[in-house]
Tab-separated table of C-alpha atoms in Angstrom:
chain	number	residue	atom	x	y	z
V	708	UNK	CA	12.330	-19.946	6.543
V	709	UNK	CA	9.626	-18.976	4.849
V	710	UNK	CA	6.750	-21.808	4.009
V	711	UNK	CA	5.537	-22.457	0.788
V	712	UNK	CA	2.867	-21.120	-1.211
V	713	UNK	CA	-0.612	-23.068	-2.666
V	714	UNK	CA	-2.759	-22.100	-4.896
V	715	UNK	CA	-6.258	-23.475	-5.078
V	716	UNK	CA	-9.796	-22.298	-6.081
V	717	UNK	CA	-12.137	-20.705	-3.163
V	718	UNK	CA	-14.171	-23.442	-3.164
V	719	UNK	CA	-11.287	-25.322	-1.594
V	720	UNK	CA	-10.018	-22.525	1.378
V	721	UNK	CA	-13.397	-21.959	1.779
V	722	UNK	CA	-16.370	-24.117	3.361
V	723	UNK	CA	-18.264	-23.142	0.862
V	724	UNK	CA	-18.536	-20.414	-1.627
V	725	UNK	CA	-22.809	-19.333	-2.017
V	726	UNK	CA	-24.626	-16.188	-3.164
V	727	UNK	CA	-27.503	-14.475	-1.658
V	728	UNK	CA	-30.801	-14.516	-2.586
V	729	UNK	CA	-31.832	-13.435	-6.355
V	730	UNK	CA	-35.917	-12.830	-5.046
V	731	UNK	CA	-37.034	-9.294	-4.120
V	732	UNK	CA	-38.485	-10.033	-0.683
V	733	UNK	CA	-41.005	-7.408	0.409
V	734	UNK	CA	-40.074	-4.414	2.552
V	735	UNK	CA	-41.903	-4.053	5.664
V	736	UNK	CA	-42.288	-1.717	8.710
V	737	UNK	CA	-40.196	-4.313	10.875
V	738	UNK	CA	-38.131	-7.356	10.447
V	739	UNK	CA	-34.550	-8.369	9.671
V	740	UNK	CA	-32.102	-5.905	7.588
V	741	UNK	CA	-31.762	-6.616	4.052
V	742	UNK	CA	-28.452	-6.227	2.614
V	743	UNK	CA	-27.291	-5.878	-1.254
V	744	UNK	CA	-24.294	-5.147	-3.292
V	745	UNK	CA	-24.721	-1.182	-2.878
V	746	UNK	CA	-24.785	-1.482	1.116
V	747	UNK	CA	-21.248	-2.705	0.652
V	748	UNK	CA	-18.578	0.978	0.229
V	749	UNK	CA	-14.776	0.849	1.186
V	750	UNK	CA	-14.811	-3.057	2.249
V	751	UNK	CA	-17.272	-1.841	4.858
V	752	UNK	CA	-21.079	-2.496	5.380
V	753	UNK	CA	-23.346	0.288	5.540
V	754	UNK	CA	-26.592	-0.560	6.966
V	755	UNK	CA	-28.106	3.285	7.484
V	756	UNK	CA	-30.194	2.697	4.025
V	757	UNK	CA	-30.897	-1.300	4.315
V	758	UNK	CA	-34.375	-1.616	4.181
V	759	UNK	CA	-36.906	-4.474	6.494
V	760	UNK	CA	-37.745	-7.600	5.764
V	761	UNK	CA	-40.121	-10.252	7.460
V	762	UNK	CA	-38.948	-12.692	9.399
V	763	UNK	CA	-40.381	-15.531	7.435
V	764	UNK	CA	-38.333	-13.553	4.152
V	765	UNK	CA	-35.163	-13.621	6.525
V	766	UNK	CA	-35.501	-17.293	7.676
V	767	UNK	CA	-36.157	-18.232	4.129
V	768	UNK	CA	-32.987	-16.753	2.323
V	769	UNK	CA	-31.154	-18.195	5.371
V	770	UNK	CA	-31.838	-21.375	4.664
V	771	UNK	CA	-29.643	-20.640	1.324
V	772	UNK	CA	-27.100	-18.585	2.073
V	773	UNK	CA	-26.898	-17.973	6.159
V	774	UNK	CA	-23.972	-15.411	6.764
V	775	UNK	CA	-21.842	-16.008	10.107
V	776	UNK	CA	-19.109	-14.557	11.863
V	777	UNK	CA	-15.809	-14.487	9.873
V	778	UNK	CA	-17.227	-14.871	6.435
V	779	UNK	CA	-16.527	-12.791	3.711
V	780	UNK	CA	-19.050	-10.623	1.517
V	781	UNK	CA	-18.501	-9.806	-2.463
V	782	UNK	CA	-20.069	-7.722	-4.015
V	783	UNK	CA	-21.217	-9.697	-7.183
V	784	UNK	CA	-23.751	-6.784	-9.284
V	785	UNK	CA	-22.604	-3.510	-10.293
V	786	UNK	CA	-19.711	-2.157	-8.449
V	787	UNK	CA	-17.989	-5.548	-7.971
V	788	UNK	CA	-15.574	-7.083	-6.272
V	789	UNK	CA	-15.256	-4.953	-3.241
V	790	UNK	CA	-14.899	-7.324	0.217
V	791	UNK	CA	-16.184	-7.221	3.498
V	792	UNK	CA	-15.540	-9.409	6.604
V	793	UNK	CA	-17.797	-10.235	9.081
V	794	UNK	CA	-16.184	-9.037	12.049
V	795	UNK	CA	-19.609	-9.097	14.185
V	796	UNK	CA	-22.144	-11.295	14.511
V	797	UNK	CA	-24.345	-10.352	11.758
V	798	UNK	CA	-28.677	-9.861	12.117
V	799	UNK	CA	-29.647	-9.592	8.137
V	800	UNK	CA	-29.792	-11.184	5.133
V	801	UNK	CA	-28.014	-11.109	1.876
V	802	UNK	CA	-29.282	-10.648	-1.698
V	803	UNK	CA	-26.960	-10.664	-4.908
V	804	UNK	CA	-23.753	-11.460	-2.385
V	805	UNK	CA	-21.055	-13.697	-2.710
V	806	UNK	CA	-20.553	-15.186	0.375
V	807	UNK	CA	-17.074	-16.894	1.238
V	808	UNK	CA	-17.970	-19.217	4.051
V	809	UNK	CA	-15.071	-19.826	6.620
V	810	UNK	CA	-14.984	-21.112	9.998
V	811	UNK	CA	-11.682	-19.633	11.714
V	812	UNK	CA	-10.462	-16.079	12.109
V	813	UNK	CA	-7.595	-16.575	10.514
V	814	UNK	CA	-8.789	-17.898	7.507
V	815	UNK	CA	-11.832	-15.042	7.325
V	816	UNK	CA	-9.487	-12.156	7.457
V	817	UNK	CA	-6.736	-13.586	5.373
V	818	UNK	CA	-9.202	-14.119	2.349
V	819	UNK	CA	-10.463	-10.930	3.171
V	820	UNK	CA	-6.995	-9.254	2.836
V	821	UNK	CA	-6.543	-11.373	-0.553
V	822	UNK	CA	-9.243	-10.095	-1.961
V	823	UNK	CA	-8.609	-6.366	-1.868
V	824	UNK	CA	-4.633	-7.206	-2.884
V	825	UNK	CA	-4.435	-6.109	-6.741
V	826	UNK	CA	-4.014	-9.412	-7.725
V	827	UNK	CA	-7.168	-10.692	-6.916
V	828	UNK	CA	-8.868	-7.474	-8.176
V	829	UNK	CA	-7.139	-7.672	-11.423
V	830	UNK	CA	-8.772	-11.213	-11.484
V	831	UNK	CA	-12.102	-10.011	-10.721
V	832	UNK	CA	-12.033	-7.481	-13.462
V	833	UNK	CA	-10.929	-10.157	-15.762
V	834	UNK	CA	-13.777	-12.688	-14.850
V	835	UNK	CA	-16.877	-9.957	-14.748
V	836	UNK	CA	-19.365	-9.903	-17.529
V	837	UNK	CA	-22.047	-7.320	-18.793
V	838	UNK	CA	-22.404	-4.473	-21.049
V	839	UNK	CA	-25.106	-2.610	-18.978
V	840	UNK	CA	-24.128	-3.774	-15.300
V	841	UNK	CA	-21.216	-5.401	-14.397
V	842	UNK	CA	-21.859	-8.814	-12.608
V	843	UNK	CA	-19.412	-11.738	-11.952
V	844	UNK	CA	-21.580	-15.418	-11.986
V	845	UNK	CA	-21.244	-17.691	-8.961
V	846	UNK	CA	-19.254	-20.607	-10.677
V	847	UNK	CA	-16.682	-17.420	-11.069
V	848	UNK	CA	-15.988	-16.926	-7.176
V	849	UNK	CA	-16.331	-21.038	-6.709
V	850	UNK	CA	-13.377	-21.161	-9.033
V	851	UNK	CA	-11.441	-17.855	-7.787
V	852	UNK	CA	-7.881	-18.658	-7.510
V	853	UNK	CA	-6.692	-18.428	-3.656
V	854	UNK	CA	-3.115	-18.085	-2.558
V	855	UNK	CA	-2.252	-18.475	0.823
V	856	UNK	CA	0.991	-19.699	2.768
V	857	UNK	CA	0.960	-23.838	3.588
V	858	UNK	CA	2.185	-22.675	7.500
V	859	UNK	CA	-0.756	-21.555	9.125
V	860	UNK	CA	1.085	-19.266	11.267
V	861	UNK	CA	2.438	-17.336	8.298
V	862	UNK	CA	-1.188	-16.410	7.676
V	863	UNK	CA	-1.597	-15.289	11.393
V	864	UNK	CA	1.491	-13.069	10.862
V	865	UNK	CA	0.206	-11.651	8.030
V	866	UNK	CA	-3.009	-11.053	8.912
V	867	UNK	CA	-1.708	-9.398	12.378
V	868	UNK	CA	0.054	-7.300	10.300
V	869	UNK	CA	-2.633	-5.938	7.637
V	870	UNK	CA	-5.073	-6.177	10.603
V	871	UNK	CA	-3.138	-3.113	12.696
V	872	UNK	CA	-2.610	-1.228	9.853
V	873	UNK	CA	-6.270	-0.790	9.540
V	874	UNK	CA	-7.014	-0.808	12.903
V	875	UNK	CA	-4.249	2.345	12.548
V	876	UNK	CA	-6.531	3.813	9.205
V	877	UNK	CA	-10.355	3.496	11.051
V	878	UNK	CA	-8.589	5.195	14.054
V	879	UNK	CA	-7.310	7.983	12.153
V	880	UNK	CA	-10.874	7.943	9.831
V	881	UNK	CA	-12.835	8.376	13.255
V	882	UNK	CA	-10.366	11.413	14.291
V	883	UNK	CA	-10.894	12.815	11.252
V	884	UNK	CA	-14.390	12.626	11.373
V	885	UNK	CA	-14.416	14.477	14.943
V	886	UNK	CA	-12.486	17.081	14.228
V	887	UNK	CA	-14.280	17.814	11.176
V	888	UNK	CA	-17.240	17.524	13.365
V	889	UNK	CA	-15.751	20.373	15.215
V	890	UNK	CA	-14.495	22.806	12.908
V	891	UNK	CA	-18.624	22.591	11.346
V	892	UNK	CA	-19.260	23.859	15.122
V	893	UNK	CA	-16.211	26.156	14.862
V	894	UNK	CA	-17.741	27.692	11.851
V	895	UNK	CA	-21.445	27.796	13.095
């Protein structure tokens, strides 16, 4: 029998629902990664154009808004709403990110999942504000409506589901990314 279903604002699933820093820390020649809204493509995080900050920068926006293994990133400024899980445990630090704080596996990946369904899209598009650049505010996400299934296991099964399906897609995305690899050397 199925469980029931609850419905309740992120900053109840979550720990806590934060946002990155809103200072431009200084780039320098080494440090900790720096990560923003456009290092976020595809739910995935794409650190090949993150730029250096110091240490002191890093330890300072930690304070704030620390990101740890199994939280969930949201992209808050200009192409928003796209999630990312933490799946690794991350070295950088976060500016103009939602951060969905969440201490179990389970509960990290469900969110995640919920946030790319097209209900919680749809709900994103209907809470972001600008003209210019699209943002969505803090108090926003802190509000976010999640729903989830009361059993605990339902939301294991579920997210053992979604989970092989895109362990399934990024198997078939890296096979398609040899073989185009080799039909460039085919052609060369």
């Amino acid at each position: 029998m199925a469980s029931e279903w609850i419905e309740v604002p992120a900053s109840e699933f979550c720990d806590s629902v934060r946002d990155g820093t809103h200072d431009s820390p200084k780039q320098v020649e080494s440090g900790k990664l720096l990560v923003t809204s456009r290092h976020i493509t595809g739910n995935r995080l794409d650190l090949s154009s993150a730029y250096m900050i110091s240490n002191d920068d890093y330890e300072e926006i930690n304070r704030r808004s620390k990101v740890d293994h199994w939280d969930v990133l949201f992209t808050m400024i200009g192409t928003v709403g796209e999630p990312c899980l933490v799946s690794e445990e991350p070295n950088y630090a976060i500016k103009n990110i939602g951060l969905f704080k969440n201490k179990t596996e389970v509960r990290g990946k469900y969110l995640y999942y919920y946030l790319c369904s097209p209900e919680a899209q749809h709900h994103t598009k209907a809470h972001s504000r600008g003209t210019t650049q699209q943002y969505i505010p803090l108090g926003a996400l802190r509000k976010f409506p999640i729903r989830y299934p009361e059993d605990e296991n339902e939301m294991l099964a579920i997210t053992n589901i979604l989970g092989s399906l895109d362990d399934k897609i990024e198997l078939n995305r890296r096979m398609n990314a040899t073989l185009e690899g080799m039909a460039q050397a085919l052609f060369k």
